[in-house]
Tab-separated table of N, CA, C and O in Angstrom:
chain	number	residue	atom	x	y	z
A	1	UNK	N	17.567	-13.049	1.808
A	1	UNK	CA	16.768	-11.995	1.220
A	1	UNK	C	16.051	-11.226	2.314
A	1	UNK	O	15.733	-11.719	3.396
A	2	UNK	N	15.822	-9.964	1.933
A	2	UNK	CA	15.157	-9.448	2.845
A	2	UNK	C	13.679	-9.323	2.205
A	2	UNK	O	13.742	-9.058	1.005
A	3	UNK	N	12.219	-9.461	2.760
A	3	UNK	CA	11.563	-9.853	2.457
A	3	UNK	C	9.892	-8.908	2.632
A	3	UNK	O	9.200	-9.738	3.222
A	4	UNK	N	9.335	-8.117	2.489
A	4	UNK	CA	8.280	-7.272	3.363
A	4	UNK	C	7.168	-7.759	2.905
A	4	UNK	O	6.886	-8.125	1.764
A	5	UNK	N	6.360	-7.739	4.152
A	5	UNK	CA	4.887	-8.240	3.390
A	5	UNK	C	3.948	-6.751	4.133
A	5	UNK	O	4.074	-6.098	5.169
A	6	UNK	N	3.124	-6.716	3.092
A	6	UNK	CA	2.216	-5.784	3.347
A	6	UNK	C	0.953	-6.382	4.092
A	6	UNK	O	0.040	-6.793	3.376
A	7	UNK	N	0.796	-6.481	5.687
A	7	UNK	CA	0.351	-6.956	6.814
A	7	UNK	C	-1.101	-5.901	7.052
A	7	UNK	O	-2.051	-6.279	7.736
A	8	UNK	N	-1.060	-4.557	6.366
A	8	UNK	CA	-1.863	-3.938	7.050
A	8	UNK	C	-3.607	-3.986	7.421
A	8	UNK	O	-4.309	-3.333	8.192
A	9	UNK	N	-3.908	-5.208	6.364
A	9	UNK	CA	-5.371	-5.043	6.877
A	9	UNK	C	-5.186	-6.678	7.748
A	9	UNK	O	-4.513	-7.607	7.300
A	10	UNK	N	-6.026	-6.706	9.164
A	10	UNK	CA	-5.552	-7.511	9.624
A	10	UNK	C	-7.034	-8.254	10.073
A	10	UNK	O	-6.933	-9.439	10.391
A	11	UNK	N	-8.675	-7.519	10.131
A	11	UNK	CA	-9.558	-7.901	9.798
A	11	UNK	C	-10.795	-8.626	8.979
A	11	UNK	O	-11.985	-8.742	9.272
A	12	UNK	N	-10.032	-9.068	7.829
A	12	UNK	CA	-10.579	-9.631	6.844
A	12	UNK	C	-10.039	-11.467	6.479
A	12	UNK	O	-9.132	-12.163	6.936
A	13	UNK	N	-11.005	-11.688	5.562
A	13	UNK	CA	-10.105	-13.031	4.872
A	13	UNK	C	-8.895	-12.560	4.495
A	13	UNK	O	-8.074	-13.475	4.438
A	14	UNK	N	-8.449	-11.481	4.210
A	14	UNK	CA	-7.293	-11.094	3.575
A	14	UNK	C	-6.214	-11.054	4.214
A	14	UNK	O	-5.073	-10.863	3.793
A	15	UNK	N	-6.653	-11.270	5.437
A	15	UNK	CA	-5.754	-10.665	6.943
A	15	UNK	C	-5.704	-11.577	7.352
A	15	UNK	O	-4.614	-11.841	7.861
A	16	UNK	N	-6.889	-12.757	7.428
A	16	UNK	CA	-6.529	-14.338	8.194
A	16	UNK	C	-5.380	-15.066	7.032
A	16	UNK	O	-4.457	-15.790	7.406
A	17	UNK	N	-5.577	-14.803	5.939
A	17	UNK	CA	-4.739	-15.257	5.001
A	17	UNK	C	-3.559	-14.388	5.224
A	17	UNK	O	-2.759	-15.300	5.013
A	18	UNK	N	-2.998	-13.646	5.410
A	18	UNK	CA	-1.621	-13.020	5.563
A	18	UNK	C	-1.030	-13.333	6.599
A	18	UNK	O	0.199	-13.382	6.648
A	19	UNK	N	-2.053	-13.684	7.933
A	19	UNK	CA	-1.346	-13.783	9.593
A	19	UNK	C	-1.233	-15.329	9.503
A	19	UNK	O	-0.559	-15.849	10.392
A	20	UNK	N	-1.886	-16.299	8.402
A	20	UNK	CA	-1.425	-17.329	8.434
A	20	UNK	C	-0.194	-18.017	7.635
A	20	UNK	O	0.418	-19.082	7.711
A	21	UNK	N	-0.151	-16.842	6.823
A	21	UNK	CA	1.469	-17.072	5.992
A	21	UNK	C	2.404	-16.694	6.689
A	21	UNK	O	3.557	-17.096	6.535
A	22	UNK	N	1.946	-15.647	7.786
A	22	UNK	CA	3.210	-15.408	8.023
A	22	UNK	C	4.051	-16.282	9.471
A	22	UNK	O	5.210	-16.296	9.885
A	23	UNK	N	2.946	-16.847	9.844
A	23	UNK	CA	2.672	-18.120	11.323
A	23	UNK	C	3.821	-18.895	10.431
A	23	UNK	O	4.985	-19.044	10.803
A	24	UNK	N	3.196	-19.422	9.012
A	24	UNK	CA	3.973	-20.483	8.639
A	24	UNK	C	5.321	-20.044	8.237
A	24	UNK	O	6.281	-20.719	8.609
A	25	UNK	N	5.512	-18.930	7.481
A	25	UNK	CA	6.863	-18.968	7.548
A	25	UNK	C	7.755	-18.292	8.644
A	25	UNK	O	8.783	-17.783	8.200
A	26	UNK	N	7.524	-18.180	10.170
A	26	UNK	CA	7.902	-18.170	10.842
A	26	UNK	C	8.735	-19.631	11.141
A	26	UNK	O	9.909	-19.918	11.377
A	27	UNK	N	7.697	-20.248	11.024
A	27	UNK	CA	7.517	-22.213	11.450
A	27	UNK	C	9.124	-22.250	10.606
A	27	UNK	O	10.297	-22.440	10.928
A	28	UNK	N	8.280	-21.918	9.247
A	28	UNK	CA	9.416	-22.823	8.268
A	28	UNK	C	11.128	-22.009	7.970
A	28	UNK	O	12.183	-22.606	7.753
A	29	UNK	N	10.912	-20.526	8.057
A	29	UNK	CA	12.200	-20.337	7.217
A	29	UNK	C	13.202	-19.388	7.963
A	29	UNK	O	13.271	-18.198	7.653
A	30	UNK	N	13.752	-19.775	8.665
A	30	UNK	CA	14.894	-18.838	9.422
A	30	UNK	C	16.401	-18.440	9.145
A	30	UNK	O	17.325	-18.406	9.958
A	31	UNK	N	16.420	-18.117	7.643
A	31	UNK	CA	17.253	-17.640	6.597
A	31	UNK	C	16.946	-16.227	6.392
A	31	UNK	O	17.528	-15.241	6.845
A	32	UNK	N	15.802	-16.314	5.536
A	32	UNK	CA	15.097	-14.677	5.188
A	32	UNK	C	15.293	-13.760	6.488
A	32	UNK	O	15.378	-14.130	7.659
A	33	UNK	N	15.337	-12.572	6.007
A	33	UNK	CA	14.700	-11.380	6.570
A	33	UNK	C	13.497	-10.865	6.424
A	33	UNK	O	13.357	-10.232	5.378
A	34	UNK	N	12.320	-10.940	7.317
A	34	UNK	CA	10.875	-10.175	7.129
A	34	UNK	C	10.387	-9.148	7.456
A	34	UNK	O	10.071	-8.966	8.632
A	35	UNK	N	10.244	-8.447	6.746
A	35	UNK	CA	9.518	-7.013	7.249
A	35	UNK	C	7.924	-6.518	7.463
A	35	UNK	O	7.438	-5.844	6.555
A	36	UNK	N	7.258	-6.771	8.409
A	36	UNK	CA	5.890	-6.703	8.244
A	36	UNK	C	5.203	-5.567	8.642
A	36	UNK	O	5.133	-5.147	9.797
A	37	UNK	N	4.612	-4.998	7.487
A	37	UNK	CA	4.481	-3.471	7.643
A	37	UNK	C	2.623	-3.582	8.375
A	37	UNK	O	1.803	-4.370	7.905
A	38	UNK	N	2.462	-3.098	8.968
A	38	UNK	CA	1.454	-3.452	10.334
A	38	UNK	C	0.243	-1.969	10.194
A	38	UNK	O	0.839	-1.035	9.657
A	39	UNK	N	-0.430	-1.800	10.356
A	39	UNK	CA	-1.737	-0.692	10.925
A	39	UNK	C	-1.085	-0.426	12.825
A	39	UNK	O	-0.423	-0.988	13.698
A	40	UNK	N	-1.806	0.734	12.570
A	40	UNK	CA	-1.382	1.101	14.514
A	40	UNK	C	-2.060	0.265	15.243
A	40	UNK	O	-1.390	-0.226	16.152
A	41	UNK	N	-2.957	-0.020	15.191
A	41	UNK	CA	-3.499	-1.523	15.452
A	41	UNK	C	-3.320	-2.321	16.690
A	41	UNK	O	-3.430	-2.320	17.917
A	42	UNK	N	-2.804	-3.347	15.107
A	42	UNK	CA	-1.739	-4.040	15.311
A	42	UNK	C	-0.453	-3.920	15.966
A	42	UNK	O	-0.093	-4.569	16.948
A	43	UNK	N	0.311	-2.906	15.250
A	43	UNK	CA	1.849	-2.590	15.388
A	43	UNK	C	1.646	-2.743	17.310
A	43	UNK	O	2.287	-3.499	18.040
A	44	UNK	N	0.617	-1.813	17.698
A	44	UNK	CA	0.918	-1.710	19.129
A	44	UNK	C	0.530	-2.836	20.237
A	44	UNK	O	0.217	-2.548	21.393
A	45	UNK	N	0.591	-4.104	19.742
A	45	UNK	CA	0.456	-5.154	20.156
A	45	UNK	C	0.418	-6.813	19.811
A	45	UNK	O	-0.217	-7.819	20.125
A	46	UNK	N	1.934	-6.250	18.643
A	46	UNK	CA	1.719	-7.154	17.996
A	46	UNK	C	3.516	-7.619	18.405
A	46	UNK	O	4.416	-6.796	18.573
A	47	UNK	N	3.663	-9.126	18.488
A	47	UNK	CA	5.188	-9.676	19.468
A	47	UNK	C	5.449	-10.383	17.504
A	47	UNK	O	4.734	-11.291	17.079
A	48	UNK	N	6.525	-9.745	16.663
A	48	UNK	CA	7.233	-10.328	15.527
A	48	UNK	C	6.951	-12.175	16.093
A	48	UNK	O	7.111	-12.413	17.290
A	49	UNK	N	6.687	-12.929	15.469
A	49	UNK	CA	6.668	-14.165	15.467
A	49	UNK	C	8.257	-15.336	15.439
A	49	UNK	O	8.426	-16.527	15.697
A	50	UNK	N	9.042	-14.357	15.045
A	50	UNK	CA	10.209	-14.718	15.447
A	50	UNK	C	11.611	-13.903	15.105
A	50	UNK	O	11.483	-12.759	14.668
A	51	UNK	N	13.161	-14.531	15.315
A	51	UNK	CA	14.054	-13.684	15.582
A	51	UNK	C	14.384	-12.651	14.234
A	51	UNK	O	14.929	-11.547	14.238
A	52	UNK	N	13.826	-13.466	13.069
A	52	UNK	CA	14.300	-12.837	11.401
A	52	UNK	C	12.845	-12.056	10.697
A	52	UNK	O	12.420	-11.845	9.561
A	53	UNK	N	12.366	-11.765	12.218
A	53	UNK	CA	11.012	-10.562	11.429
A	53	UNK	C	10.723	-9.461	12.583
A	53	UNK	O	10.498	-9.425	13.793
A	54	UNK	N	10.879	-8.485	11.352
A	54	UNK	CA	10.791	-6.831	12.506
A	54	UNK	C	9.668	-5.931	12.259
A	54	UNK	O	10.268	-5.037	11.663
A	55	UNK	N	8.916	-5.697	12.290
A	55	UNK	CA	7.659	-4.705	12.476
A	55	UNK	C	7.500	-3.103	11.573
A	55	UNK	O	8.289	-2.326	12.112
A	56	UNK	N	7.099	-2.724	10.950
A	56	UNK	CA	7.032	-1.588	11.052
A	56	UNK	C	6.080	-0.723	10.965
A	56	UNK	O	5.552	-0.922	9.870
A	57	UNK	N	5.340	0.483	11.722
A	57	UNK	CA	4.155	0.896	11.748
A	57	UNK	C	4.210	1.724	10.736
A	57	UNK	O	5.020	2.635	10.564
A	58	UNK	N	2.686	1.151	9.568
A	58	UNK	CA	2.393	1.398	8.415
A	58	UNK	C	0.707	1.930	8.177
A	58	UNK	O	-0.141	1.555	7.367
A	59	UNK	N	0.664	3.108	9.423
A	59	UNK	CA	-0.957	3.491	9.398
A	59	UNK	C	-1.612	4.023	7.835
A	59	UNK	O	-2.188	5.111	7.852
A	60	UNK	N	-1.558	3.538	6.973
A	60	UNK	CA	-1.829	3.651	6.031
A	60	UNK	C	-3.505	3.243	5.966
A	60	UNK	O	-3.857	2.290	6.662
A	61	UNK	N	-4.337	3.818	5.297
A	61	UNK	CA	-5.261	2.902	4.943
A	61	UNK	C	-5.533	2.753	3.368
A	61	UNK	O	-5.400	3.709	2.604
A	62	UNK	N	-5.921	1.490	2.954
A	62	UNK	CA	-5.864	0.943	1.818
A	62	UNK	C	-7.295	1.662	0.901
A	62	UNK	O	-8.436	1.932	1.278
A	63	UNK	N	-6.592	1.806	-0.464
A	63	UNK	CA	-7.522	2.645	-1.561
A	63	UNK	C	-7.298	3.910	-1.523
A	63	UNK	O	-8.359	4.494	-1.745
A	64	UNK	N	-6.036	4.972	-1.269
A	64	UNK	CA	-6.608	6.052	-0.995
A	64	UNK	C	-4.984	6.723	-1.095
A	64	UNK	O	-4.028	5.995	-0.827
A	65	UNK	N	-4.805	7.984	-1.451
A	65	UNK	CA	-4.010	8.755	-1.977
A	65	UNK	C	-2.735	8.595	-1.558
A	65	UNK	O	-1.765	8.551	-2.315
A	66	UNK	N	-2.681	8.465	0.192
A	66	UNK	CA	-1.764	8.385	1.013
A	66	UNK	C	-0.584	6.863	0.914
A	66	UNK	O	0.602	6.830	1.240
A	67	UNK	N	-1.467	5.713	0.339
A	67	UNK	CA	-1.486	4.402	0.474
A	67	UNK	C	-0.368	4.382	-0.923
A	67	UNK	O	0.388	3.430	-1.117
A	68	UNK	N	-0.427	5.691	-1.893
A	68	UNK	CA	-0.279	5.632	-3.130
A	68	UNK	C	1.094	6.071	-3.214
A	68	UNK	O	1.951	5.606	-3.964
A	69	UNK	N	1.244	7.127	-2.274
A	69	UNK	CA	2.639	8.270	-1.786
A	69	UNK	C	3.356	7.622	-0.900
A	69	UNK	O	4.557	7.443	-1.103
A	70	UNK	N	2.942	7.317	-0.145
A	70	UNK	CA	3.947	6.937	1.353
A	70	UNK	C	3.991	6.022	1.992
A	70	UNK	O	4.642	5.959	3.035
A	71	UNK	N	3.034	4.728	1.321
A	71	UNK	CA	3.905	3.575	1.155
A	71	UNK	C	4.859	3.565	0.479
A	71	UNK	O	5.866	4.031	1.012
A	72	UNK	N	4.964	3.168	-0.631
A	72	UNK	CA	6.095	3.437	-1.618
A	72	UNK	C	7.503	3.931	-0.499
A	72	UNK	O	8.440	3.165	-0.276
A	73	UNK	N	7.417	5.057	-0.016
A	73	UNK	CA	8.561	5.235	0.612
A	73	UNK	C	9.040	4.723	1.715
A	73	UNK	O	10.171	4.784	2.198
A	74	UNK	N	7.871	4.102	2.149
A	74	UNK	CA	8.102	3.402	3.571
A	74	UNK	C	9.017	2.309	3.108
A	74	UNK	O	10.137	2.049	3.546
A	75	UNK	N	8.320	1.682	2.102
A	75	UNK	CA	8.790	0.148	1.953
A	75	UNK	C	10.726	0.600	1.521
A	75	UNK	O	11.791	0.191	1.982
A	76	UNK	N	10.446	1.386	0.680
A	76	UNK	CA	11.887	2.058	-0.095
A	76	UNK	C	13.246	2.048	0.957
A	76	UNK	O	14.459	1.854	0.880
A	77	UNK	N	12.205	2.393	2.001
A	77	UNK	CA	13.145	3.453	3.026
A	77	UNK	C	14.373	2.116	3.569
A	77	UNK	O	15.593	2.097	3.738
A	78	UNK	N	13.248	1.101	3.706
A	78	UNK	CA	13.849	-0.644	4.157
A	78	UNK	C	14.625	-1.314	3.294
A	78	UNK	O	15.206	-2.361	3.581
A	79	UNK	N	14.681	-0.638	1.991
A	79	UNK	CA	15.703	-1.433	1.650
A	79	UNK	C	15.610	-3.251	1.217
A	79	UNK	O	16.528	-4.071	1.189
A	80	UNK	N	14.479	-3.393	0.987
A	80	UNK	CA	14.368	-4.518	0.398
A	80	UNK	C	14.517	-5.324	-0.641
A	80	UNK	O	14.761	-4.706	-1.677
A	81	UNK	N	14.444	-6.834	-0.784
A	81	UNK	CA	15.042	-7.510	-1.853
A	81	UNK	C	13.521	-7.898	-2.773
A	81	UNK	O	13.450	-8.066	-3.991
A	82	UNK	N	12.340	-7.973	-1.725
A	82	UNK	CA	11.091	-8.210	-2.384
A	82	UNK	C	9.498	-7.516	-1.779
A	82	UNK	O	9.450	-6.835	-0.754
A	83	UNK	N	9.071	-7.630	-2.075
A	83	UNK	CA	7.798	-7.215	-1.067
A	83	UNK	C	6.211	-7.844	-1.513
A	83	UNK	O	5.816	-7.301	-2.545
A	84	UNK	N	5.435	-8.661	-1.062
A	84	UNK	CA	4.386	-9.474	-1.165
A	84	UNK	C	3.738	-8.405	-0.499
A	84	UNK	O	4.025	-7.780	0.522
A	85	UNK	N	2.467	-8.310	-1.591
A	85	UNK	CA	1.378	-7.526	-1.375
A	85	UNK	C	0.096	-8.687	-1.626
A	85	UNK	O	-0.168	-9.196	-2.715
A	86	UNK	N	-0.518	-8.919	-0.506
A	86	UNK	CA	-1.112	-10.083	0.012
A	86	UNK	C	-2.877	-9.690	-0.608
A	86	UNK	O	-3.799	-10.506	-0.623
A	87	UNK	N	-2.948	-8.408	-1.016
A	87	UNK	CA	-4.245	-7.729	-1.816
A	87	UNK	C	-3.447	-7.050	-2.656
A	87	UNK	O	-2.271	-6.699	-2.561
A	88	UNK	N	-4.776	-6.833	-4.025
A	88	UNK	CA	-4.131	-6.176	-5.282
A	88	UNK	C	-4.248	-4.806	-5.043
A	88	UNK	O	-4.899	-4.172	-5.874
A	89	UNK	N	-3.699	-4.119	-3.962
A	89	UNK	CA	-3.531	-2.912	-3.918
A	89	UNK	C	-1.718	-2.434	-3.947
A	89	UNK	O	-1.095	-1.815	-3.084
A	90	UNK	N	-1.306	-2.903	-5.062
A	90	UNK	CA	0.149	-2.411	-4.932
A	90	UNK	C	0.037	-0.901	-4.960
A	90	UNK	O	-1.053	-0.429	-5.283
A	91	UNK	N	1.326	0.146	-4.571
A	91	UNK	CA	1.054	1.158	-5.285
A	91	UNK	C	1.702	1.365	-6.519
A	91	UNK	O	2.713	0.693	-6.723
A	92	UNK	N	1.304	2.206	-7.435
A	92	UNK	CA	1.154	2.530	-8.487
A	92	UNK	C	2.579	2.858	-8.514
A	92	UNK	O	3.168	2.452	-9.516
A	93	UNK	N	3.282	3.504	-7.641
A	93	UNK	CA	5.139	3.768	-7.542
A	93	UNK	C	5.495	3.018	-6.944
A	93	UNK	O	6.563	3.321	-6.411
A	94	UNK	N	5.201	2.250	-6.752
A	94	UNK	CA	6.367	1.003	-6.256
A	94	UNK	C	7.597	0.255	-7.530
A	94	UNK	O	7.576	-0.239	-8.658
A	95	UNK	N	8.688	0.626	-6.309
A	95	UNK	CA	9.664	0.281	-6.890
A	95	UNK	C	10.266	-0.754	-6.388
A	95	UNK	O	11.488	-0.659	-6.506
A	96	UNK	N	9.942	-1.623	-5.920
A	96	UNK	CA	10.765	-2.571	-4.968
A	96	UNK	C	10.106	-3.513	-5.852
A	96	UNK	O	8.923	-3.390	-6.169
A	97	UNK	N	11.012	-4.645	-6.336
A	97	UNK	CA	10.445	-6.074	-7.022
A	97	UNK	C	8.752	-6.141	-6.172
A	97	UNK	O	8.689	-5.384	-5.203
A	98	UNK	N	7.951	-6.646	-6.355
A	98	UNK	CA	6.905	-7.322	-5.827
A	98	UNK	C	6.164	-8.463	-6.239
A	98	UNK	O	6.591	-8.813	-7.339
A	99	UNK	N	5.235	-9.205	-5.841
A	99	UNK	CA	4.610	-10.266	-5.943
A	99	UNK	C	3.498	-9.703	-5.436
A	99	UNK	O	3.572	-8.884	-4.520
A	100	UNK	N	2.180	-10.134	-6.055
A	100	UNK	CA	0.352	-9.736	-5.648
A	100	UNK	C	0.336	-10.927	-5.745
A	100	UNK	O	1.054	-11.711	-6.366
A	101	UNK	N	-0.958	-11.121	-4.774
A	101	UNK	CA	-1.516	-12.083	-4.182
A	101	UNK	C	-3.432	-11.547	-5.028
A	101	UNK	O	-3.944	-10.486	-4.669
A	102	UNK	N	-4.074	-12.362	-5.945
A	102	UNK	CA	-5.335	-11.722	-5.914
A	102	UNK	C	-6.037	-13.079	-5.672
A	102	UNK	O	-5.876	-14.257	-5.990
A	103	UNK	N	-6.758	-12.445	-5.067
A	103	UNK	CA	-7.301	-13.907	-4.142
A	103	UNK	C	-9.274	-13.866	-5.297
A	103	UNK	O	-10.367	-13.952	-4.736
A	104	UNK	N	-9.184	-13.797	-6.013
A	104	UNK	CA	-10.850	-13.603	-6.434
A	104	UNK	C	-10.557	-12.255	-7.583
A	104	UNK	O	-9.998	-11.160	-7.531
A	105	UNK	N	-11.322	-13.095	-8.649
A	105	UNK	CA	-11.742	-12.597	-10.349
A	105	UNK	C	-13.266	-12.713	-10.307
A	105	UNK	O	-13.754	-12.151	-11.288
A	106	UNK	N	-14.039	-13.173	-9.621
A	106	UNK	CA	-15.365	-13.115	-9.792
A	106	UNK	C	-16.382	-11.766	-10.073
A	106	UNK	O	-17.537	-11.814	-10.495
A	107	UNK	N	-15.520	-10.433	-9.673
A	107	UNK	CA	-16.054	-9.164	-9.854
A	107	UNK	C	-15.864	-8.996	-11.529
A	107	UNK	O	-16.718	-8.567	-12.304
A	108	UNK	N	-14.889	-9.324	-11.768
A	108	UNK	CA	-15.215	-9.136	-13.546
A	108	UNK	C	-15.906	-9.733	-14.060
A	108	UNK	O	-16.260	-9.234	-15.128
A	109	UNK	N	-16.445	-10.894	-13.766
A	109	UNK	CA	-17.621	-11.367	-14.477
A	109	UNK	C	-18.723	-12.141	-13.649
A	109	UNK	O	-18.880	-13.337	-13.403
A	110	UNK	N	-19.240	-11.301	-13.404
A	110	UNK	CA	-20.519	-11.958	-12.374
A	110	UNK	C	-21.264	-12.765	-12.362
A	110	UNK	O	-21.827	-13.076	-11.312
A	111	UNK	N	-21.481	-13.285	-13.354
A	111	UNK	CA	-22.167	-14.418	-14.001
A	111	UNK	C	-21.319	-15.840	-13.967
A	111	UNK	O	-21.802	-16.939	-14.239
A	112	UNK	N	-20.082	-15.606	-13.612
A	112	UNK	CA	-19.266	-17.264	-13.445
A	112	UNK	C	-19.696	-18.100	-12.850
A	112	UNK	O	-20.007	-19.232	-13.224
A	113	UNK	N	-19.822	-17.209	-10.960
A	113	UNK	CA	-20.432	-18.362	-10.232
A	113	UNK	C	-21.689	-18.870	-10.782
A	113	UNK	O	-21.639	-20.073	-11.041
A	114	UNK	N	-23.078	-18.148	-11.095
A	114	UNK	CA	-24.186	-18.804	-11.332
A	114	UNK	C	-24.096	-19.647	-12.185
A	114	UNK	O	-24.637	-20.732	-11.976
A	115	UNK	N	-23.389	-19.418	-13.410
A	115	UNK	CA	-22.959	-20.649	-14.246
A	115	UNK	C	-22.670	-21.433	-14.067
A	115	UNK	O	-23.293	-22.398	-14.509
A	116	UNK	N	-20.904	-21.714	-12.879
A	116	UNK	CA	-20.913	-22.738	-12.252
A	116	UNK	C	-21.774	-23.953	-11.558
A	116	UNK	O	-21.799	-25.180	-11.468
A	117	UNK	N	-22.533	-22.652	-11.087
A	117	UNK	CA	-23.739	-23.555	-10.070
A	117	UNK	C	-24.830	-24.415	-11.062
A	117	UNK	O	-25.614	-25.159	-10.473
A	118	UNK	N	-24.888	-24.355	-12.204
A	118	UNK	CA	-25.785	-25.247	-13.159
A	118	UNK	C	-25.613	-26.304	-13.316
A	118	UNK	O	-26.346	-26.943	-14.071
């Protein structure tokens, strides 16, 4: 399969959680094809983790019109079998199978944790 993960925020929990999935399936799976769509960042100093993952610079920034238009075509353009979006920012035209990752529901109801904590 060919495989893309949406890599671009690389500063956050969201980003230690994506650069550590993708460490591991470096480790583990040398079948797939990976596509890791990167910030300029990154992209310009970043070595693919191994021989079945290729890079592609995806200066996009997340929430915002551009993220909505031209991702979508980026990912399109690759030709993929799936694409993991590691935050719930898919875009709205995406056409490529995908998988979201939402890491936290606590904004819909704010009152969970304090409850919990009783």
């Amino acid at each position: 399969m060919k495989i893309g993960i949406d890599a671009r925020n690389d500063g956050t929990g969201v980003g230690r959680y994506t650069f550590s999935l993708i460490r591991e399936l470096a480790r583990l799976d040398r079948e797939n094809e990976y596509m890791l769509f990167l910030n300029a960042r990154r992209y310009a100093g970043y070595s693919a983790p191994g021989p079945n993952f290729r890079t592609v610079e995806a200066d996009i920034r997340w929430f915002g019109v551009r993220e909505q238009l031209q991702l979508p075509r980026l990912v399109a353009r690759e030709r993929l079998d799936l694409v993991h979006y590691p935050h719930l920012t898919v875009p709205l035209l995406a056409t490529t199978p995908f998988v979201v990752t939402v890491h936290d529901l606590n904004y819909l109801d704010p009152g969970a944790t304090a409850r919990r904590a009783v």
